[in-house]
């Protein structure tokens, strides 16, 4: 066996060892014997150096014309396109999503780079008449400073791209702290940006654990933007710290997403959508469908066929073509999911499929869980309320539209929701009344596109959006410019009309 490769942080354009000299071993979740590499266990000192580098680079980057910044993003997109297959395999190996899903993850980063590069020639503001003569009024988007980005392992290249690309196009510089479970894709991301010609220090990568490396990034006085994707629990801490320092702060957090399947649903389509929504990426998406709320008229028919289809899913090595379900990210997460399965049984939900580890054949060396289906779940049970982040889905019966909406909305989260119906009026009512940032009609809860806003309400977000032009508000400030060319003092807001 060859020695695992050791990777380094990218600070001010150089690959550096962490100050601690310590590294974290990253293991393939589908095969414990396969070490992907050793990655820096960084701490506050590394963060300090990275933020210094970003601050230094900011002085020049903010003055680089946005269309020039865009050229670098375009180039990065092209390089990524050429390496997609290799990066997808490495991603699959480090975090376990199937190789075609990993290709989709890299593609999302490509799309985001191209989309945000286009913004380099837009970044539109407004011009508007002044209330006074010989005066021009306009608004400009201006950069903010250093952006601290903290990203999860489940979309290891897409989510860093959602945050990095808009941050850079707006003229900010970046320090990225990726999840310790999927650092290799972040290394690839950094390499691509470097190769595309991004000046040293504009993008810095500091790897390590949340407490050790993420927290100092959030606390640092010079990170004026914080963008975080992860659990609501950690998001609350991040938000608190950022608020105390009045930082721009974007939080993308959990979900307890539901698909509402009504009596008139196109059944085959709904079944396929529910299967993909629940078990795609082994349910390890913040947008995963973890509740299927099914109208009583089709409940039995739906459930029987759904169980049959879920049972037939091919679980195994995500690098092999044809595998539909890969492993769980790590042992701790697997145990956490098992805790939910026990809780579901204890609360009286009917475990109709799975619930056990898969330890045979291709699964022998990894952390695998069979696709798990609970039926006759009640809306107040923990498995119907808390985010599980695994291949576990709860099926809940409902009376119809009104009752269904109440169940779907009876969640502390509000990221994504879907409805299957053939009735236009029902679909339109549902899209109006579903409490979620993303609503899908006759499609599952996953599959957001990069040019539209992404994010949720309630405990899923803090009022900001990723993706689309909406995300520019996270990464820029508005500057309002009044240009008076009258050559005399014009006093606004003097009440000259009333003559007093
Ligand atoms: C996430 O799980 O954090 O819409 C994001 C989707 C993906 C993004 C999910 N494009 O499912």
Coordinates of C-alpha atoms and ligand atoms in Angstrom, one line a residue:
X1 CA 0.0 0.0 0.0
X2 CA 1.4 3.4 -0.9
X3 CA 1.6 6.1 1.8
X4 CA -1.4 8.4 1.7
X5 CA -0.8 11.8 0.2
X6 CA -0.5 14.9 2.4
X7 CA -2.3 18.1 1.4
X8 CA -1.7 21.7 2.5
X9 CA -3.5 24.9 3.0
X10 CA -3.4 27.6 0.3
X11 CA -2.4 30.9 1.8
X12 CA -1.2 33.9 -0.1
X13 CA -0.7 31.7 -3.2
X14 CA 1.5 29.1 -1.5
X15 CA 0.6 25.6 -0.2
X16 CA 1.5 25.6 3.5
X17 CA 1.7 23.2 6.3
X18 CA -0.6 23.9 9.2
X19 CA 1.1 25.6 12.2
X20 CA 0.1 22.7 14.4
X21 CA 1.9 20.3 12.2
X22 CA -1.1 18.0 12.6
X23 CA -3.2 16.4 10.0
X24 CA -6.6 14.7 9.8
X25 CA -6.9 11.4 8.0
X26 CA -9.7 11.4 5.4
X27 CA -11.2 8.0 4.8
X28 CA -13.4 6.7 2.0
X29 CA -16.8 6.1 3.6
X30 CA -17.4 3.2 1.3
X31 CA -14.1 1.5 2.2
X32 CA -12.5 2.1 5.6
X33 CA -9.2 0.7 4.3
X34 CA -8.8 3.4 1.7
X35 CA -7.3 6.6 3.1
X36 CA -8.0 9.4 0.7
X37 CA -5.3 11.6 2.2
X38 CA -4.0 13.6 5.1
X39 CA -5.4 17.1 5.4
X40 CA -4.3 20.0 7.7
X41 CA -5.8 20.2 11.1
X42 CA -5.6 24.0 11.1
X43 CA -6.2 26.4 14.0
X44 CA -6.5 30.1 14.7
X45 CA -2.9 30.9 13.6
X46 CA -3.5 29.5 10.2
X47 CA -6.8 31.4 9.9
X48 CA -5.0 34.5 11.0
X49 CA -2.4 34.1 8.2
X50 CA -5.1 33.4 5.6
X51 CA -7.2 36.4 6.6
X52 CA -4.1 38.6 6.5
X53 CA -3.3 37.4 3.0
X54 CA -6.9 38.0 1.9
X55 CA -6.9 41.5 3.4
X56 CA -3.7 42.3 1.6
X57 CA -5.0 41.0 -1.7
X58 CA -8.3 42.9 -1.2
X59 CA -6.5 46.2 -1.7
X60 CA -5.9 45.3 -5.4
X61 CA -8.7 42.9 -6.1
X62 CA -11.5 45.4 -5.2
X63 CA -10.1 47.8 -7.8
X64 CA -9.7 45.1 -10.6
X65 CA -12.6 45.8 -13.0
X66 CA -15.4 43.2 -12.6
X67 CA -15.2 42.1 -16.3
X68 CA -11.5 41.3 -15.7
X69 CA -12.4 39.3 -12.5
X70 CA -15.0 37.6 -14.7
X71 CA -12.4 36.4 -17.2
X72 CA -10.7 34.4 -14.4
X73 CA -13.9 32.8 -13.4
X74 CA -14.6 31.9 -17.0
X75 CA -11.2 30.3 -17.3
X76 CA -11.8 28.4 -14.0
X77 CA -15.1 27.1 -15.4
X78 CA -13.3 25.8 -18.5
X79 CA -10.6 24.1 -16.5
X80 CA -13.2 22.5 -14.3
X81 CA -15.0 21.2 -17.4
X82 CA -11.9 19.5 -18.6
X83 CA -11.2 17.8 -15.2
X84 CA -14.8 17.0 -14.4
X85 CA -14.5 13.2 -14.6
X86 CA -11.4 13.0 -12.4
X87 CA -12.7 15.4 -9.8
X88 CA -16.0 13.5 -9.8
X89 CA -14.2 10.2 -9.0
X90 CA -12.2 11.8 -6.2
X91 CA -15.3 13.4 -4.8
X92 CA -17.2 10.1 -4.8
X93 CA -14.2 8.4 -3.1
X94 CA -13.9 11.0 -0.4
X95 CA -17.6 11.4 0.5
X96 CA -19.5 8.6 -1.1
X97 CA -22.0 10.1 -3.5
X98 CA -22.4 8.1 -6.7
X99 CA -20.1 9.1 -9.4
X100 CA -22.8 10.5 -11.6
X101 CA -24.1 12.6 -8.8
X102 CA -20.5 13.7 -8.1
X103 CA -20.3 14.7 -11.8
X104 CA -23.4 16.8 -11.2
X105 CA -21.8 18.4 -8.2
X106 CA -18.8 19.5 -10.3
X107 CA -21.1 20.6 -13.1
X108 CA -23.0 22.8 -10.6
X109 CA -19.7 24.5 -9.8
X110 CA -19.0 25.0 -13.5
X111 CA -22.5 26.5 -14.0
X112 CA -22.0 28.8 -11.1
X113 CA -18.6 30.0 -12.4
X114 CA -20.1 30.8 -15.8
X115 CA -23.2 32.4 -14.3
X116 CA -21.2 34.6 -11.9
X117 CA -18.7 35.4 -14.6
X118 CA -21.6 36.8 -16.6
X119 CA -22.4 39.0 -13.6
X120 CA -19.0 40.7 -14.2
X121 CA -20.6 42.6 -17.0
X122 CA -23.8 43.3 -15.1
X123 CA -23.7 43.9 -11.3
X124 CA -26.5 46.3 -12.1
X125 CA -27.4 49.2 -9.9
X126 CA -30.0 51.8 -10.5
X127 CA -30.0 55.3 -11.9
X128 CA -32.9 57.5 -10.9
X129 CA -34.0 61.2 -11.3
X130 CA -33.1 63.6 -8.5
X131 CA -35.6 65.8 -6.9
X132 CA -33.3 68.7 -7.7
X133 CA -32.0 70.0 -11.0
X134 CA -28.5 69.3 -12.3
X135 CA -28.0 66.4 -10.1
X136 CA -27.5 62.7 -10.8
X137 CA -28.5 59.8 -8.5
X138 CA -27.2 56.3 -8.8
X139 CA -26.5 53.1 -6.8
X140 CA -23.5 50.9 -7.1
X141 CA -22.7 47.5 -5.7
X142 CA -19.4 47.7 -3.8
X143 CA -17.3 44.9 -2.3
X144 CA -17.2 44.5 1.5
X145 CA -13.8 42.9 2.3
X146 CA -12.8 39.4 3.3
X147 CA -15.4 36.7 3.1
X148 CA -15.1 33.7 5.5
X149 CA -16.9 30.7 3.9
X150 CA -17.7 27.6 5.8
X151 CA -19.1 24.7 3.7
X152 CA -20.4 21.2 4.3
X153 CA -19.3 17.8 3.0
X154 CA -22.4 16.8 1.0
X155 CA -21.9 19.2 -1.9
X156 CA -18.1 19.5 -1.6
X157 CA -17.5 21.5 -4.8
X158 CA -21.0 23.0 -5.6
X159 CA -21.5 24.8 -2.3
X160 CA -17.9 26.3 -2.2
X161 CA -18.7 27.5 -5.7
X162 CA -22.0 29.0 -4.6
X163 CA -20.2 31.2 -2.1
X164 CA -16.8 31.7 -3.7
X165 CA -17.9 32.8 -7.2
X166 CA -20.3 35.6 -6.1
X167 CA -17.8 36.7 -3.4
X168 CA -15.1 37.1 -6.0
X169 CA -17.1 38.7 -8.8
X170 CA -18.2 41.4 -6.3
X171 CA -14.6 42.2 -5.5
X172 CA -14.2 40.5 -2.1
X173 CA -11.4 38.1 -1.2
X174 CA -12.0 34.8 0.3
X175 CA -10.9 32.3 3.0
X176 CA -12.7 29.0 2.6
X177 CA -12.9 26.5 5.5
X178 CA -14.4 23.3 3.9
X179 CA -15.8 20.4 5.9
X180 CA -13.2 18.0 7.3
X181 CA -15.0 15.1 5.7
X182 CA -14.6 16.3 2.1
X183 CA -11.4 18.5 1.9
X184 CA -10.1 17.0 -1.4
X185 CA -12.7 18.6 -3.5
X186 CA -11.9 21.9 -1.9
X187 CA -8.3 21.4 -2.8
X188 CA -9.3 20.8 -6.4
X189 CA -11.4 23.9 -6.3
X190 CA -8.5 26.0 -5.0
X191 CA -6.1 24.5 -7.6
X192 CA -8.5 25.4 -10.4
X193 CA -8.9 29.0 -9.3
X194 CA -5.1 29.3 -8.9
X195 CA -4.5 27.8 -12.4
X196 CA -7.1 30.1 -13.9
X197 CA -4.9 33.0 -12.8
X198 CA -6.5 34.3 -9.6
X199 CA -3.9 36.6 -8.0
X200 CA -2.2 35.2 -4.8
X201 CA -4.2 35.8 -1.6
X202 CA -7.5 36.5 -3.4
X203 CA -8.7 32.9 -2.5
X204 CA -7.3 31.1 0.5
X205 CA -8.0 27.6 1.7
X206 CA -7.8 26.6 5.4
X207 CA -8.7 23.1 6.2
X208 CA -9.7 21.6 9.6
X209 CA -12.4 21.1 12.1
X210 CA -15.3 23.5 12.9
X211 CA -14.3 24.5 16.4
X212 CA -10.6 24.8 15.6
X213 CA -10.6 26.5 12.2
X214 CA -14.2 27.5 11.4
X215 CA -14.9 29.4 14.7
X216 CA -11.8 31.6 14.5
X217 CA -12.8 32.5 11.0
X218 CA -16.2 33.6 12.1
X219 CA -14.8 35.5 15.1
X220 CA -12.0 37.3 13.2
X221 CA -12.6 41.0 13.2
X222 CA -11.5 41.3 9.5
X223 CA -14.0 38.7 8.0
X224 CA -16.7 41.1 7.1
X225 CA -18.8 38.5 5.4
X226 CA -19.6 35.1 6.8
X227 CA -21.4 32.5 4.7
X228 CA -22.2 29.2 6.3
X229 CA -24.0 26.1 5.2
X230 CA -24.6 23.4 7.8
X231 CA -26.9 22.5 10.7
X232 CA -29.3 25.0 12.3
X233 CA -27.6 24.3 15.7
X234 CA -24.2 25.5 14.5
X235 CA -25.8 28.2 12.3
X236 CA -27.3 29.8 15.4
X237 CA -23.8 30.1 17.0
X238 CA -22.4 31.5 13.8
X239 CA -25.2 34.0 13.4
X240 CA -24.8 35.1 17.0
X241 CA -21.1 35.8 16.6
X242 CA -21.5 37.5 13.3
X243 CA -24.4 39.7 14.6
X244 CA -22.3 40.9 17.5
X245 CA -19.8 42.3 14.9
X246 CA -22.4 43.4 12.4
X247 CA -21.1 41.2 9.7
X248 CA -23.0 40.3 6.6
X249 CA -24.1 36.8 7.4
X250 CA -25.7 34.2 5.2
X251 CA -26.9 31.0 6.9
X252 CA -28.1 28.0 4.9
X253 CA -29.3 25.4 7.3
X254 CA -31.3 22.2 7.7
X255 CA -34.6 21.1 6.2
X256 CA -37.4 18.7 6.9
X257 CA -38.7 18.7 3.4
X258 CA -41.9 17.1 2.4
X259 CA -43.6 15.9 -0.8
X260 CA -47.4 16.2 -0.7
X261 CA -49.0 13.6 -2.9
X262 CA -52.6 14.1 -3.5
X263 CA -55.3 11.7 -4.7
X264 CA -55.1 13.0 -8.2
X265 CA -51.3 12.8 -8.4
X266 CA -49.7 11.3 -11.5
X267 CA -48.8 8.2 -9.5
X268 CA -45.8 6.8 -11.5
X269 CA -44.2 10.3 -11.6
X270 CA -44.8 10.8 -7.9
X271 CA -43.3 7.5 -7.0
X272 CA -40.2 8.1 -9.0
X273 CA -39.9 11.6 -7.7
X274 CA -40.3 10.5 -4.1
X275 CA -37.7 7.8 -4.5
X276 CA -35.1 10.2 -5.9
X277 CA -36.0 12.9 -3.4
X278 CA -35.7 10.6 -0.4
X279 CA -32.8 8.4 -1.4
X280 CA -30.7 10.5 -3.8
X281 CA -27.2 11.2 -2.2
X282 CA -28.4 8.6 0.4
X283 CA -30.7 11.3 1.7
X284 CA -27.8 13.4 2.7
X285 CA -29.0 16.6 1.2
X286 CA -30.5 19.6 3.0
X287 CA -33.2 19.4 0.4
X288 CA -33.9 15.7 0.7
X289 CA -37.5 14.6 0.9
X290 CA -37.7 13.1 4.4
X291 CA -41.5 13.2 4.6
X292 CA -44.0 11.9 2.1
X293 CA -47.4 13.2 3.0
X294 CA -49.9 11.1 1.0
X295 CA -53.6 11.5 0.6
X296 CA -55.7 8.7 2.0
X297 CA -57.3 7.7 -1.3
X298 CA -54.0 6.5 -2.7
X299 CA -52.0 5.9 0.5
X300 CA -52.0 2.1 0.4
X301 CA -51.3 1.9 -3.4
X302 CA -48.6 4.5 -3.1
X303 CA -46.9 2.9 -0.1
X304 CA -46.9 -0.7 -1.5
X305 CA -45.3 0.4 -4.7
X306 CA -42.9 2.8 -3.0
X307 CA -41.7 0.0 -0.7
X308 CA -41.2 -2.3 -3.7
X309 CA -39.2 0.4 -5.6
X310 CA -37.1 1.3 -2.5
X311 CA -36.2 -2.3 -1.9
X312 CA -34.9 -2.7 -5.4
X313 CA -32.4 0.2 -5.1
X314 CA -28.9 -0.9 -5.6
X315 CA -26.7 -0.1 -2.7
X316 CA -22.9 -0.4 -2.9
X317 CA -19.7 1.1 -4.2
X318 CA -20.6 4.6 -5.4
X319 CA -17.7 4.5 -7.9
X320 CA -19.3 1.6 -9.7
X321 CA -21.8 2.4 -12.5
X322 CA -25.3 1.3 -11.6
X323 CA -25.0 1.9 -7.9
X324 CA -27.9 4.1 -6.7
X325 CA -27.2 4.4 -3.0
X326 CA -23.7 5.0 -1.5
X327 CA -22.5 5.0 2.1
X328 CA -23.2 7.3 5.0
X329 CA -20.5 9.9 5.5
X330 CA -19.0 8.6 8.7
X331 CA -19.5 6.3 11.7
X332 CA -20.8 9.0 14.0
X333 CA -23.5 10.0 11.4
X334 CA -24.5 6.4 10.9
X335 CA -25.0 6.0 14.6
X336 CA -27.0 9.3 14.7
X337 CA -29.3 8.0 12.0
X338 CA -29.7 4.7 13.8
X339 CA -30.7 6.7 16.9
X340 CA -33.6 8.1 14.8
X341 CA -34.6 4.7 13.6
X342 CA -34.9 3.5 17.2
X343 CA -36.8 6.6 18.1
X344 CA -39.2 6.1 15.3
X345 CA -39.9 2.5 16.5
X346 CA -40.2 3.6 20.1
X347 CA -42.8 6.2 19.1
X348 CA -44.9 3.7 17.3
X349 CA -44.1 4.4 13.6
X350 CA -44.1 1.2 11.4
X351 CA -40.7 0.3 10.1
X352 CA -41.6 -1.2 6.8
X353 CA -38.2 -1.4 5.1
X354 CA -34.5 -1.3 6.0
X355 CA -33.4 0.1 9.3
X356 CA -30.3 -2.1 9.3
X357 CA -26.7 -1.6 8.4
X358 CA -25.6 -3.2 5.2
X359 CA -22.5 -5.2 5.7
X360 CA -22.4 -7.7 2.9
X361 CA -20.5 -7.8 -0.4
X362 CA -19.6 -4.3 -1.7
X363 CA -20.8 -2.8 1.6
X364 CA -18.6 -4.9 3.9
X365 CA -15.9 -2.3 4.5
X366 CA -18.0 0.9 4.6
X367 CA -20.7 2.7 6.5
X368 CA -23.9 1.6 4.7
X369 CA -27.5 1.8 5.8
X370 CA -30.3 0.1 3.9
X371 CA -32.9 2.5 2.5
X372 CA -35.4 2.8 5.3
X373 CA -39.1 3.5 5.2
X374 CA -41.4 4.3 8.1
X375 CA -45.1 4.2 7.4
X376 CA -48.1 5.5 9.4
X377 CA -45.9 8.2 10.9
X378 CA -47.6 10.9 12.9
X379 CA -46.6 14.5 12.3
X380 CA -45.5 15.1 15.8
X381 CA -43.0 12.2 16.0
X382 CA -39.4 13.1 16.2
X383 CA -38.7 11.3 12.9
X384 CA -41.2 13.6 11.3
X385 CA -39.8 16.8 12.9
X386 CA -36.0 16.6 13.1
X387 CA -33.6 16.5 10.3
X388 CA -32.1 13.0 9.9
X389 CA -29.7 13.5 7.0
X390 CA -29.7 9.9 5.8
X391 CA -31.7 7.4 3.7
X392 CA -34.7 7.4 6.1
X393 CA -38.1 8.5 4.9
X394 CA -41.4 8.8 6.8
X395 CA -44.7 8.3 5.1
X396 CA -47.6 10.2 6.7
X397 CA -51.3 9.9 5.7
X398 CA -53.4 13.0 5.2
X399 CA -57.0 13.8 4.3
X400 CA -56.3 16.0 1.3
X401 CA -55.0 19.4 0.4
X402 CA -55.8 21.4 3.5
X403 CA -54.8 18.7 6.0
X404 CA -51.7 17.9 3.9
X405 CA -50.6 21.6 3.9
X406 CA -51.0 21.7 7.6
X407 CA -48.8 18.7 8.1
X408 CA -46.2 19.9 5.6
X409 CA -46.1 23.4 7.2
X410 CA -46.1 22.0 10.8
X411 CA -42.3 21.8 10.7
X412 CA -39.7 24.1 12.3
X413 CA -37.9 24.1 8.9
X414 CA -38.9 25.6 5.6
X415 CA -36.4 24.8 2.9
X416 CA -38.0 22.8 0.1
X417 CA -41.5 21.4 -0.5
X418 CA -43.2 19.7 -3.3
X419 CA -46.7 18.8 -4.4
X420 CA -47.9 16.2 -6.9
X421 CA -51.4 16.8 -8.4
X422 CA -52.9 17.1 -11.8
X423 CA -55.2 19.9 -10.9
X424 CA -53.9 23.3 -11.8
X425 CA -55.8 25.2 -9.2
X426 CA -54.6 22.8 -6.5
X427 CA -51.0 23.2 -7.6
X428 CA -51.3 27.0 -7.6
X429 CA -52.9 27.0 -4.1
X430 CA -50.2 24.7 -2.8
X431 CA -47.4 26.8 -4.2
X432 CA -48.9 29.8 -2.5
X433 CA -49.4 28.2 0.9
X434 CA -46.4 25.9 1.2
X435 CA -44.1 27.5 3.8
X436 CA -40.8 27.0 2.1
X437 CA -38.1 28.9 0.2
X438 CA -38.3 26.4 -2.7
X439 CA -41.4 24.8 -4.1
X440 CA -41.6 22.1 -6.7
X441 CA -44.7 21.2 -8.6
X442 CA -44.8 17.6 -9.9
X443 CA -41.1 17.3 -9.1
X444 CA -39.2 16.2 -6.0
X445 CA -37.7 18.5 -3.4
X446 CA -34.1 18.4 -4.8
X447 CA -32.6 19.8 -7.9
X448 CA -32.1 23.5 -7.5
X449 CA -30.5 25.4 -10.4
X450 CA -27.7 27.9 -9.9
X451 CA -29.3 31.0 -11.6
X452 CA -32.3 31.0 -9.2
X453 CA -32.3 31.9 -5.5
X454 CA -31.7 29.0 -3.1
X455 CA -32.6 29.1 0.6
X456 CA -35.3 28.6 3.1
X457 CA -37.4 30.2 5.8
X458 CA -37.9 29.4 9.5
X459 CA -35.0 27.4 10.9
X460 CA -33.7 26.8 7.4
X461 CA -32.2 30.2 6.8
X462 CA -31.8 33.8 8.0
X463 CA -33.5 35.7 5.2
X464 CA -30.7 35.6 2.6
X465 CA -30.3 33.5 -0.5
X466 CA -27.6 31.7 -2.2
X467 CA -27.4 31.4 -6.0
X468 CA -29.0 33.6 -8.6
X469 CA -28.5 37.4 -8.6
X470 CA -30.2 37.4 -5.1
X471 CA -27.0 36.2 -3.6
X472 CA -25.1 39.4 -4.7
X473 CA -26.8 41.1 -1.7
X474 CA -24.8 38.9 0.6
X475 CA -21.5 39.8 -1.0
X476 CA -21.9 43.5 -1.7
X477 CA -23.1 46.7 -0.1
X478 CA -25.1 49.3 -1.9
X479 CA -23.4 52.6 -2.2
X480 CA -25.7 55.5 -3.1
X481 CA -24.0 58.3 -5.1
X482 CA -25.4 61.8 -5.5
X483 CA -23.6 63.9 -8.1
X484 CA -24.4 67.6 -8.0
X485 CA -23.2 69.4 -11.2
X486 CA -25.2 72.6 -10.6
X487 CA -22.2 74.5 -9.3
X488 CA -24.2 75.9 -6.3
X489 CA -25.3 74.6 -3.0
X490 CA -28.7 72.8 -3.4
X491 CA -30.4 71.9 -0.2
X492 CA -32.5 68.8 -0.3
X493 CA -35.4 68.3 2.1
X494 CA -36.0 72.0 2.6
X495 CA -39.7 72.6 2.6
X496 CA -39.7 75.4 0.0
X497 CA -43.2 74.4 -1.3
X498 CA -45.1 75.7 1.8
X499 CA -43.2 79.0 1.7
X500 CA -42.6 79.1 5.4
Ligands
LIG1 C1 -27.7 20.9 0.0 O1 -28.1 19.8 0.2 O2 -27.0 21.5 0.9 O3 -31.3 21.3 -4.9 C2 -27.9 21.7 -1.3 C3 -30.5 20.4 -4.6 C4 -29.0 20.7 -4.8 C5 -28.4 21.5 -3.7 C6 -28.6 20.9 -2.3 N1 -28.8 21.4 -6.0 O4 -30.8 19.3 -4.1

